[in-house]
Coordinates of C-alpha atoms and ligand atoms in Angstrom, one line a residue:
M1 CA -14.3 -18.6 -1.2
I2 CA -11.6 -17.4 1.2
I3 CA -9.1 -14.9 -0.1
P4 CA -6.2 -15.0 0.9
W5 CA -6.4 -18.8 1.2
P6 CA -5.5 -20.0 4.7
L7 CA -2.5 -22.2 5.6
D8 CA -4.6 -25.2 6.6
L9 CA -8.3 -25.7 6.1
R10 CA -10.4 -28.9 6.7
W11 CA -14.1 -28.9 6.0
R12 CA -16.2 -30.8 8.5
A13 CA -19.8 -32.1 8.3
G14 CA -22.6 -29.8 9.4
S15 CA -23.0 -26.1 9.9
F16 CA -23.7 -23.4 12.4
T17 CA -26.2 -20.6 11.9
I18 CA -25.7 -17.3 13.7
G19 CA -29.0 -16.1 15.0
P20 CA -30.6 -13.2 16.9
D21 CA -29.9 -15.0 20.2
T22 CA -26.3 -16.1 19.5
A23 CA -23.9 -15.1 22.3
V24 CA -20.4 -13.5 21.9
H25 CA -17.9 -14.5 24.5
A26 CA -14.6 -12.5 24.2
P27 CA -12.5 -9.9 26.0
P28 CA -14.3 -6.6 25.7
R29 CA -12.3 -5.1 22.8
L30 CA -12.6 -8.2 20.7
A31 CA -16.3 -8.6 21.5
E32 CA -16.8 -5.1 20.3
L33 CA -14.9 -6.1 17.1
V34 CA -17.1 -9.1 16.5
R35 CA -20.2 -6.9 16.9
D36 CA -18.7 -4.3 14.6
Q37 CA -17.9 -6.9 11.9
L38 CA -21.0 -9.1 12.1
G39 CA -23.6 -6.8 13.7
P40 CA -24.6 -4.3 11.0
A41 CA -25.6 -6.8 8.2
T42 CA -27.2 -9.4 10.6
G43 CA -28.9 -6.8 12.8
F44 CA -28.2 -9.1 15.8
A45 CA -27.2 -7.8 19.2
L46 CA -24.4 -10.5 19.7
S47 CA -24.4 -9.8 23.4
P48 CA -22.6 -11.9 26.1
H49 CA -26.0 -13.2 27.2
G50 CA -27.4 -14.9 24.1
R51 CA -28.6 -18.5 24.6
N52 CA -28.5 -19.9 21.1
G53 CA -24.9 -20.9 20.1
V54 CA -21.7 -19.0 20.8
V55 CA -19.0 -17.1 18.9
S56 CA -16.0 -17.1 21.2
V57 CA -12.6 -15.4 20.9
D58 CA -9.7 -16.3 23.2
L59 CA -6.1 -15.2 23.2
D60 CA -3.5 -17.9 23.2
A61 CA 0.0 -16.5 23.7
D62 CA 1.5 -19.7 22.2
L63 CA 0.4 -18.6 18.7
G64 CA 2.2 -15.9 16.8
A65 CA 0.7 -12.4 17.1
E66 CA -0.9 -12.6 13.6
A67 CA -1.9 -16.3 13.8
Y68 CA -5.3 -17.8 14.6
Q69 CA -7.2 -21.0 14.8
L70 CA -10.9 -21.0 13.8
A71 CA -13.2 -23.9 14.4
V72 CA -16.9 -23.9 13.3
R73 CA -18.9 -26.6 15.0
P74 CA -22.7 -27.2 15.1
T75 CA -22.7 -25.5 18.5
G76 CA -20.8 -22.3 17.5
V77 CA -17.6 -20.6 16.3
S78 CA -14.5 -20.7 18.4
I79 CA -11.5 -18.6 17.7
D80 CA -8.0 -18.8 19.3
A81 CA -5.7 -16.0 18.3
G82 CA -2.1 -15.1 19.2
G83 CA -3.0 -11.5 19.6
S84 CA -5.5 -8.9 18.6
A85 CA -4.1 -8.9 15.0
G86 CA -4.7 -12.7 14.8
A87 CA -8.2 -12.2 16.2
Y88 CA -8.9 -9.5 13.6
Y89 CA -7.8 -11.9 10.8
A90 CA -9.9 -14.7 12.2
I91 CA -12.9 -12.5 12.0
Q92 CA -12.1 -11.5 8.4
T93 CA -12.0 -15.2 7.6
L94 CA -15.3 -15.8 9.4
R95 CA -16.9 -13.0 7.4
Q96 CA -15.8 -14.8 4.2
L97 CA -17.4 -18.1 5.4
L98 CA -20.7 -16.2 5.6
P99 CA -22.9 -15.0 2.7
P100 CA -21.3 -11.9 0.9
A101 CA -24.2 -9.8 2.2
I102 CA -22.3 -9.8 5.6
Y103 CA -20.3 -6.9 4.1
R104 CA -23.5 -4.7 4.0
R105 CA -23.7 -1.8 6.4
A106 CA -27.3 -2.3 7.5
A107 CA -29.5 -5.3 8.3
V108 CA -30.4 -7.3 5.3
A109 CA -33.6 -9.4 5.4
G110 CA -33.9 -12.8 4.0
H111 CA -30.5 -14.2 4.8
R112 CA -29.6 -17.2 6.9
W113 CA -26.2 -16.5 8.4
T114 CA -25.0 -20.1 8.1
V115 CA -21.3 -21.0 8.4
P116 CA -20.1 -24.5 7.2
C117 CA -18.3 -26.5 9.8
V118 CA -14.5 -26.2 9.3
E119 CA -11.2 -26.2 11.1
I120 CA -8.7 -23.6 10.0
S121 CA -5.2 -22.9 11.2
D122 CA -3.7 -19.8 9.7
R123 CA -0.8 -17.4 9.8
P124 CA 0.9 -15.1 7.3
R125 CA 3.9 -16.2 5.3
F126 CA 5.3 -12.6 5.1
R127 CA 5.3 -9.8 7.7
W128 CA 5.0 -7.1 5.1
R129 CA 1.8 -7.3 3.1
G130 CA 1.0 -4.0 1.5
G131 CA -0.5 -1.6 -1.0
M132 CA 1.1 1.6 -2.3
L133 CA -1.2 4.5 -3.2
D134 CA 0.3 7.4 -5.1
V135 CA -1.7 10.4 -3.8
A136 CA 0.8 12.8 -5.3
R137 CA 0.0 12.4 -9.0
H138 CA -3.6 12.7 -8.2
H139 CA -4.8 13.8 -4.8
Q140 CA -7.4 11.3 -3.5
P141 CA -10.1 12.5 -1.1
K142 CA -9.4 11.9 2.6
D143 CA -12.4 9.6 2.9
F144 CA -11.0 7.3 0.3
L145 CA -7.8 6.7 2.3
F146 CA -10.0 5.3 5.1
R147 CA -11.9 3.1 2.7
F148 CA -8.6 1.9 1.2
V149 CA -7.4 0.9 4.7
D150 CA -10.7 -1.1 5.1
L151 CA -10.0 -2.8 1.8
L152 CA -6.4 -3.6 2.7
A153 CA -7.5 -5.0 6.1
M154 CA -10.2 -7.1 4.5
H155 CA -7.4 -8.9 2.5
K156 CA -5.2 -9.3 5.6
C157 CA -2.7 -6.6 4.4
N158 CA -0.9 -4.6 7.0
V159 CA 1.0 -1.8 5.3
L160 CA -0.5 1.3 3.6
H161 CA 2.4 2.9 1.7
L162 CA 1.4 6.5 0.9
H163 CA 3.5 8.2 -1.9
L164 CA 2.9 11.7 -0.5
T165 CA 5.1 13.8 -2.7
D166 CA 6.2 14.0 -6.3
D167 CA 6.9 16.4 -9.1
Q168 CA 3.2 16.9 -9.7
G169 CA 2.1 17.7 -6.1
W170 CA 3.1 17.9 -2.4
R171 CA 0.4 16.5 -0.2
F172 CA 2.0 16.5 3.3
E173 CA 1.3 19.6 5.4
S174 CA 4.4 21.1 6.9
V175 CA 4.3 23.5 9.7
R176 CA 7.8 24.8 9.1
Y177 CA 7.4 25.1 5.3
P178 CA 3.8 26.3 4.7
R179 CA 4.4 27.1 1.0
L180 CA 4.7 23.3 0.3
T181 CA 0.9 23.1 0.5
E182 CA 0.1 26.8 -0.4
V183 CA 2.1 26.5 -3.7
G184 CA 3.3 22.9 -4.0
C185 CA 0.0 21.1 -3.6
W186 CA -1.6 22.2 -6.8
R187 CA -0.9 22.4 -10.5
A188 CA -2.4 24.6 -13.1
E189 CA -3.4 21.6 -15.3
T190 CA -2.7 18.0 -16.1
A191 CA -1.2 17.0 -19.5
G192 CA -2.9 19.9 -21.3
D193 CA -6.4 19.5 -19.9
G194 CA -6.6 23.2 -18.6
A195 CA -8.1 22.1 -15.3
P196 CA -6.4 22.9 -12.0
H197 CA -5.8 19.9 -9.7
G198 CA -4.7 19.9 -6.1
G199 CA -5.2 19.0 -2.5
F200 CA -3.3 18.0 0.6
Y201 CA -3.7 16.3 4.0
S202 CA -3.2 18.2 7.2
Q203 CA -1.1 16.5 9.9
D204 CA -4.3 16.0 11.9
D205 CA -5.9 14.2 8.9
L206 CA -2.9 11.9 8.7
R207 CA -2.7 11.3 12.5
E208 CA -6.4 10.4 12.3
L209 CA -5.7 8.0 9.4
V210 CA -2.8 6.4 11.3
G211 CA -5.1 5.8 14.3
Y212 CA -7.9 4.4 12.1
A213 CA -5.4 2.1 10.3
A214 CA -3.8 0.9 13.6
R215 CA -7.2 -0.4 14.8
R216 CA -7.3 -2.5 11.6
H217 CA -3.7 -3.6 12.1
V218 CA -2.4 -1.5 9.2
T219 CA 0.7 0.6 9.5
V220 CA 1.0 3.7 7.4
L221 CA 4.3 4.0 5.6
P222 CA 4.9 7.6 4.6
E223 CA 7.1 8.3 1.5
I224 CA 8.7 11.7 0.9
D225 CA 10.5 11.2 -2.5
M226 CA 14.0 12.8 -2.4
P227 CA 16.2 14.1 -4.0
G228 CA 14.5 13.5 -7.4
H229 CA 10.8 13.9 -8.0
M230 CA 10.8 17.2 -6.0
L231 CA 9.6 19.8 -8.5
A232 CA 6.6 20.6 -6.3
A233 CA 8.9 21.5 -3.4
I234 CA 11.2 23.5 -5.6
A235 CA 8.2 25.4 -7.0
A236 CA 7.3 26.3 -3.4
Y237 CA 10.9 27.1 -2.4
P238 CA 13.0 27.9 -5.5
R239 CA 16.3 28.0 -3.5
L240 CA 15.9 24.2 -3.0
G241 CA 16.6 23.8 -6.8
A242 CA 18.7 25.2 -9.5
G243 CA 16.2 28.0 -10.2
P244 CA 12.5 28.7 -10.3
A245 CA 10.1 25.9 -11.2
E246 CA 6.4 25.1 -11.5
V247 CA 4.6 22.2 -10.1
A248 CA 4.9 19.7 -13.0
T249 CA 1.9 19.4 -15.3
T250 CA 3.3 16.5 -17.3
W251 CA 4.4 12.9 -16.3
G252 CA 7.8 11.3 -16.6
V253 CA 11.2 11.9 -15.0
H254 CA 12.2 15.5 -14.6
D255 CA 15.9 16.5 -14.5
H256 CA 15.4 19.5 -12.1
I257 CA 16.1 18.0 -8.7
L258 CA 17.1 19.1 -5.2
E259 CA 20.4 20.9 -4.8
P260 CA 22.5 18.7 -2.5
D261 CA 23.8 21.6 -0.5
E262 CA 23.6 22.3 3.3
A263 CA 20.2 24.1 2.9
G264 CA 18.8 21.3 0.8
F265 CA 19.9 18.6 3.2
R266 CA 18.5 20.7 6.1
F267 CA 15.1 20.9 4.4
C268 CA 15.0 17.1 4.1
T269 CA 15.8 16.5 7.7
D270 CA 13.3 19.2 8.9
I271 CA 10.6 17.5 6.8
L272 CA 11.5 14.0 8.1
D273 CA 11.3 15.3 11.7
E274 CA 7.7 16.5 11.0
V275 CA 6.9 13.1 9.2
I276 CA 8.2 11.2 12.3
G277 CA 5.9 13.2 14.5
V278 CA 2.9 12.1 12.5
F279 CA 3.7 8.5 11.6
P280 CA 4.8 6.2 14.4
G281 CA 5.9 3.2 12.3
R282 CA 9.4 2.0 12.2
H283 CA 9.9 2.6 8.5
V284 CA 10.1 5.9 6.7
H285 CA 10.4 5.8 2.9
I286 CA 12.8 8.4 1.4
G287 CA 12.3 7.6 -2.3
G288 CA 15.6 7.8 -4.1
D289 CA 14.1 6.7 -7.4
E290 CA 14.6 7.9 -11.0
C291 CA 17.1 10.5 -9.9
S292 CA 19.1 11.9 -12.9
T293 CA 22.2 13.7 -11.7
T294 CA 22.6 15.5 -15.1
Q295 CA 21.8 18.8 -13.4
W296 CA 24.3 18.2 -10.6
Q297 CA 27.1 17.2 -13.1
G298 CA 26.6 20.5 -14.9
S299 CA 27.1 22.7 -11.8
E300 CA 30.5 23.9 -10.8
R301 CA 29.2 24.7 -7.3
I302 CA 28.0 21.1 -6.8
R303 CA 31.2 19.6 -8.2
R304 CA 33.0 21.7 -5.6
R305 CA 30.6 20.4 -2.9
A306 CA 31.4 16.8 -3.9
R307 CA 35.1 17.6 -3.6
E308 CA 34.7 19.3 -0.2
L309 CA 32.9 16.3 1.1
G310 CA 35.8 14.1 0.0
L311 CA 33.7 12.3 -2.6
A312 CA 35.0 10.7 -5.8
G313 CA 32.6 12.7 -8.0
V314 CA 29.1 14.1 -8.4
P315 CA 27.4 10.6 -8.4
G316 CA 29.0 10.1 -5.0
L317 CA 26.8 12.9 -3.8
H318 CA 23.7 10.7 -4.2
S319 CA 25.3 8.0 -2.0
W320 CA 26.3 10.6 0.5
F321 CA 22.7 12.0 0.5
V322 CA 21.1 8.6 1.1
R323 CA 23.7 7.6 3.7
E324 CA 23.2 10.8 5.7
L325 CA 19.5 10.6 5.7
A326 CA 19.5 6.9 6.6
T327 CA 21.8 7.8 9.5
F328 CA 19.6 10.7 10.5
L329 CA 16.6 8.3 10.6
G330 CA 18.6 5.7 12.5
R331 CA 19.4 8.2 15.3
R332 CA 15.7 8.7 15.7
G333 CA 15.0 5.0 15.9
R334 CA 13.7 4.7 12.4
T335 CA 14.7 2.6 9.3
A336 CA 14.9 4.2 5.9
V337 CA 13.2 2.5 2.9
C338 CA 14.5 3.4 -0.6
W339 CA 13.5 2.3 -4.1
D340 CA 16.1 0.0 -5.6
D341 CA 17.5 2.8 -7.8
V342 CA 19.8 3.6 -4.8
L343 CA 21.6 0.2 -5.1
S344 CA 23.9 1.7 -7.7
H345 CA 24.9 4.3 -5.0
D346 CA 26.1 1.7 -2.4
P347 CA 23.5 2.4 0.3
P348 CA 24.3 1.5 3.9
P349 CA 23.2 -2.0 4.9
E350 CA 20.5 -0.9 7.3
V351 CA 18.4 0.6 4.4
T352 CA 15.4 -1.5 3.4
I353 CA 15.1 -1.8 -0.3
M354 CA 11.8 -1.7 -2.2
A355 CA 12.6 -3.6 -5.4
W356 CA 10.5 -2.5 -8.3
Q357 CA 12.8 -3.1 -11.2
G358 CA 12.4 -6.9 -11.4
R359 CA 12.5 -9.6 -8.7
D360 CA 15.5 -11.3 -10.4
K361 CA 17.4 -8.1 -11.1
A362 CA 16.7 -5.5 -8.4
G363 CA 15.3 -7.9 -5.8
A364 CA 18.2 -10.3 -6.2
A365 CA 20.7 -7.5 -6.1
A366 CA 19.2 -6.0 -2.9
L367 CA 19.3 -9.4 -1.2
R368 CA 22.8 -10.2 -2.4
A369 CA 23.9 -6.9 -0.8
G370 CA 22.3 -8.1 2.4
H371 CA 19.4 -5.6 2.6
D372 CA 15.9 -6.3 4.0
T373 CA 13.8 -6.2 0.8
V374 CA 10.2 -5.6 -0.1
I375 CA 9.4 -7.1 -3.5
A376 CA 7.4 -4.6 -5.5
S377 CA 8.3 -5.8 -8.9
S378 CA 6.7 -4.1 -11.8
E379 CA 6.2 -7.4 -13.6
A380 CA 3.7 -8.6 -11.0
T381 CA 2.6 -5.8 -8.7
Y382 CA 2.2 -2.6 -10.8
L383 CA -1.6 -2.4 -10.9
D384 CA -1.4 0.9 -12.9
F385 CA -0.6 -1.2 -15.9
S386 CA -3.5 -2.3 -18.1
A387 CA -5.4 -5.4 -17.0
S388 CA -5.9 -6.5 -20.7
A389 CA -4.9 -5.4 -24.2
D390 CA -8.5 -4.4 -25.0
P391 CA -8.4 -0.8 -26.2
A392 CA -11.5 -0.2 -24.2
E393 CA -9.5 -0.5 -20.9
P394 CA -9.3 2.8 -19.1
A395 CA -6.3 5.0 -19.8
G396 CA -2.9 3.9 -18.3
P397 CA 0.8 3.6 -19.1
P398 CA 1.5 1.5 -22.2
W399 CA 2.2 -1.7 -20.3
L400 CA 0.2 -4.8 -19.5
L401 CA -0.4 -6.8 -16.3
P402 CA -3.3 -9.2 -16.6
L403 CA -4.6 -10.9 -13.5
E404 CA -3.0 -14.1 -14.7
Q405 CA 0.4 -12.5 -14.5
A406 CA -0.2 -11.2 -11.0
C407 CA -0.9 -14.9 -10.0
G408 CA 1.8 -17.5 -9.7
F409 CA 4.4 -14.9 -8.8
E410 CA 6.9 -16.3 -6.2
P411 CA 8.4 -13.2 -4.5
V412 CA 11.6 -14.8 -3.2
P413 CA 14.3 -15.0 -6.0
A414 CA 15.6 -18.5 -6.4
G415 CA 18.5 -19.4 -4.2
L416 CA 18.5 -16.2 -2.0
D417 CA 17.8 -15.8 1.7
P418 CA 14.0 -15.8 2.2
D419 CA 14.4 -14.3 5.7
R420 CA 15.5 -11.0 4.2
V421 CA 12.4 -10.8 2.0
L422 CA 10.0 -8.8 4.3
G423 CA 7.2 -9.4 1.9
T424 CA 5.4 -7.8 -1.0
Q425 CA 3.0 -5.1 -2.0
F426 CA 1.0 -3.9 -4.9
Q427 CA 1.5 -0.4 -6.4
L428 CA -1.1 2.1 -7.7
W429 CA 0.7 4.9 -9.4
T430 CA -2.1 7.4 -10.2
E431 CA -1.0 9.3 -13.3
Y432 CA -4.1 7.9 -15.0
M433 CA -6.3 7.6 -12.0
P434 CA -7.9 10.9 -11.1
T435 CA -10.7 9.5 -8.9
P436 CA -11.2 6.7 -6.3
A437 CA -13.4 4.9 -8.9
D438 CA -10.4 4.8 -11.2
V439 CA -8.2 3.5 -8.4
E440 CA -10.7 0.8 -7.5
Y441 CA -11.0 -0.4 -11.1
K442 CA -7.3 -0.9 -11.4
A443 CA -6.8 -2.4 -7.9
F444 CA -9.5 -5.0 -8.0
P445 CA -9.4 -7.9 -8.4
R446 CA -5.7 -7.9 -9.2
A447 CA -4.8 -6.8 -5.6
T448 CA -6.3 -10.0 -4.3
A449 CA -3.6 -11.9 -6.1
V450 CA -0.8 -9.8 -4.5
A451 CA -2.5 -10.0 -1.1
E452 CA -2.6 -13.8 -1.4
T453 CA 1.0 -14.0 -2.4
A454 CA 1.9 -12.0 0.7
W455 CA -0.3 -14.0 3.1
S456 CA -0.6 -17.6 1.9
A457 CA 1.9 -20.4 1.8
G458 CA 2.5 -19.9 -1.9
P459 CA 1.3 -17.6 -4.7
P460 CA -2.2 -18.1 -6.0
D461 CA -2.8 -20.4 -9.0
Y462 CA -4.8 -18.4 -11.6
A463 CA -7.6 -20.9 -12.2
D464 CA -8.0 -21.6 -8.5
L465 CA -8.1 -17.9 -7.7
V466 CA -10.6 -17.2 -10.4
G467 CA -12.8 -20.0 -9.0
R468 CA -12.8 -18.3 -5.6
L469 CA -13.3 -14.8 -7.0
G470 CA -17.0 -15.5 -7.8
P471 CA -18.2 -14.9 -4.2
H472 CA -15.4 -12.5 -3.5
L473 CA -16.5 -10.1 -6.3
Q474 CA -20.0 -10.2 -4.7
R475 CA -18.3 -9.1 -1.4
L476 CA -16.6 -6.2 -3.2
A477 CA -19.9 -5.4 -4.8
A478 CA -21.6 -5.3 -1.4
V479 CA -18.9 -2.9 -0.2
G480 CA -19.5 -0.8 -3.4
V481 CA -16.1 -1.3 -5.0
N482 CA -15.8 -0.3 -8.7
Y483 CA -13.9 -3.5 -9.5
R484 CA -13.1 -4.7 -13.0
P485 CA -15.2 -7.7 -14.0
L486 CA -13.2 -10.7 -15.0
D487 CA -14.3 -10.4 -18.7
G488 CA -13.5 -6.8 -19.0
P489 CA -14.9 -3.3 -18.4
L490 CA -18.6 -2.6 -18.1
P491 CA -20.0 -0.2 -20.7
W492 CA -19.6 2.8 -18.3
Q493 CA -16.1 1.6 -17.3
R494 CA -14.8 1.7 -20.8
R495 CA -12.3 4.3 -22.0
G496 CA -14.0 7.3 -23.4
G497 CA -12.5 10.0 -25.6
Q498 CA -8.8 9.4 -25.8
P499 CA -7.5 7.3 -28.7
A500 CA -6.2 4.0 -27.4
T501 CA -3.1 2.1 -28.2
A502 CA -2.8 -1.5 -27.1
P503 CA -0.3 -1.9 -24.2
A504 CA 2.7 -4.2 -24.3
S505 CA 4.5 -6.2 -21.7
R506 CA 7.2 -4.2 -19.8
S507 CA 10.4 -6.2 -19.4
Ligands
LIG1 C1 8.0 4.3 -12.2 S1 8.4 2.9 -9.6 C2 8.0 5.2 -11.1 C3 6.9 6.1 -10.9 C4 5.9 6.0 -12.0 C5 5.7 4.5 -12.4 C6 4.6 4.3 -13.5 C7 9.1 4.2 -9.3 C8 9.9 4.1 -8.1 N1 9.0 5.2 -10.1 O1 7.3 7.4 -10.7 O2 4.7 6.5 -11.5 O3 6.9 4.0 -12.9 O4 4.3 3.0 -13.7

C-alpha cells in the first residue's frame, strides 16, 4: 500500500476505474503532469474532453504548498492541492492506489486501472526529506542521477544531497581550476584492484540535473567537503596542501588536508562561487567532517598563521575557517550546512548542522546550541551499512543496519525543540558501491523507511511497513530497481570473491 503513509486516510465503499475515455480537468501544467504519470502505462489520452469519469486537479491556496487532499469517488478522482508540489505528491499517491504496473513506461494490456474509493488528507511532517548520494568515492553515471531523483520523488523526498568531492575523487567541473577534473577526478586504482576509476559532471550536466529535479520538487544540495577529505584537490594543485599528493586509492580518514592560508581560503571561496552559479538552492554543504588537524599542529607556518589571526591555537583555525566560509555564503544569500564534527569548533549559529554521529549525541548537541539540524544519524540512516549479518550480503563497511532498525526511529531527540529539526535523510556512502545496481540494492527497501520517517506523522512500524512493502516492491520491480528482497540477496546479488566477515552494530 501507500509509502510514505498519509496523515489521514479513510476508505470508502466502491471504486472508480480510469478508462480510455476518462477526462483530465486541471490547469495546463498539472494536466500535463497527470498525463505524464498515468499516460504511458495506461495508454490513455487523458484529454480534457473525455466523457467517462474525471480526474481533476485544483489549487487551493488555503492548503500548505506541499499539502493535498485526494478523494476517489465512483464518478472520478478529485485532487485539491496547496501548490504544484502538493499536486505532484497527490499524483504520487494516486499512482500507488493503482496496480503496480502503472509504473511501466509503455502501455500494458490486461489491466483494469481501478482505484478504491478513499478520502485522503496529507501533508509532510518535515520540510527536509532527503537522500545523500556519495558520487566521490565512486562516480555514478549521469543517467543514474536522474533516475535517483525519480526514485526520491516517488517517495515524496525533496532533497538530493550530492557529496561531490572527497579524497578519492573530485567530480565538480571548475572553470577556474581545470586540473580538478583533469587530475583530481580519477585514481589509478581502488584498494589494490589495479583498475583506474574516474569521472566528473560538467556544470552543464549539473544545471540540467537541477532543472530536472526542480520539476519533481527536488532541490539539489551540493557538498564540497573542506578542509579535510581534499586529497583529490591537493593532487591537482599541490600548493593547496603540505606537499604533493595523489588522489587517494584507499578508504578512511587521511591526515593530509588543506593548508588554511590565504591561498587555500581563496580556493574555497572561488569554488563556492562556481557552485552557487550552478545550484540555486538556499543551502550549500561545506563538509567539515573527519578533519584531523595533526598536520596543522606540526607546521610552524600554520601555528604562526593562527597567532596572526589572533586565535588561541591551531584548532581555532578550524573554527575560523568554518566561520569565514559561513559568512562568505551568508553574504551571497546562502546558508552553510556542515557535518556535526564542526560542533567542537563552535560554529556560528546560522550554520545548519547535519548530525550523523547519533541523534542523542550530535543531534541533541546541535539543537542545544540552537542550530537548524538535519538528522542523518548513522544508527538509522546509513544505508551503506549491511542490511543483514548474512555473509552473502554484498561488500560494505563492518556495520549493520537492518530494515527493522531503520523503522521506528523518531528523529527529534526527546525534550528538544522540534521546530529546529528540519528533517531527515538517508546516506549512501559508496566506498563499496561501484555501480548503480550496488547503490539500488543498498538503498531499497530501507530508504522507504527513512522517507516515511521524514513525511509521515510518525516513524514507520516495522511489521506495518513490511505489510505495505509487498505491492511497493512490485512497483520498484516495474521501475527496474535492483532492490534487496526482504529475505536476503538473490543468487546473483550475493557477494562473490571477497572473504566476508559478519558486520556488527555501530554505536
Ligand atoms: C563517515 S559521515 C564519513 C564518510 C564515510 C562513512 C562510511 C561522514 C561525515 N564521514 O566519509 O564514507 O563514514 O560509513
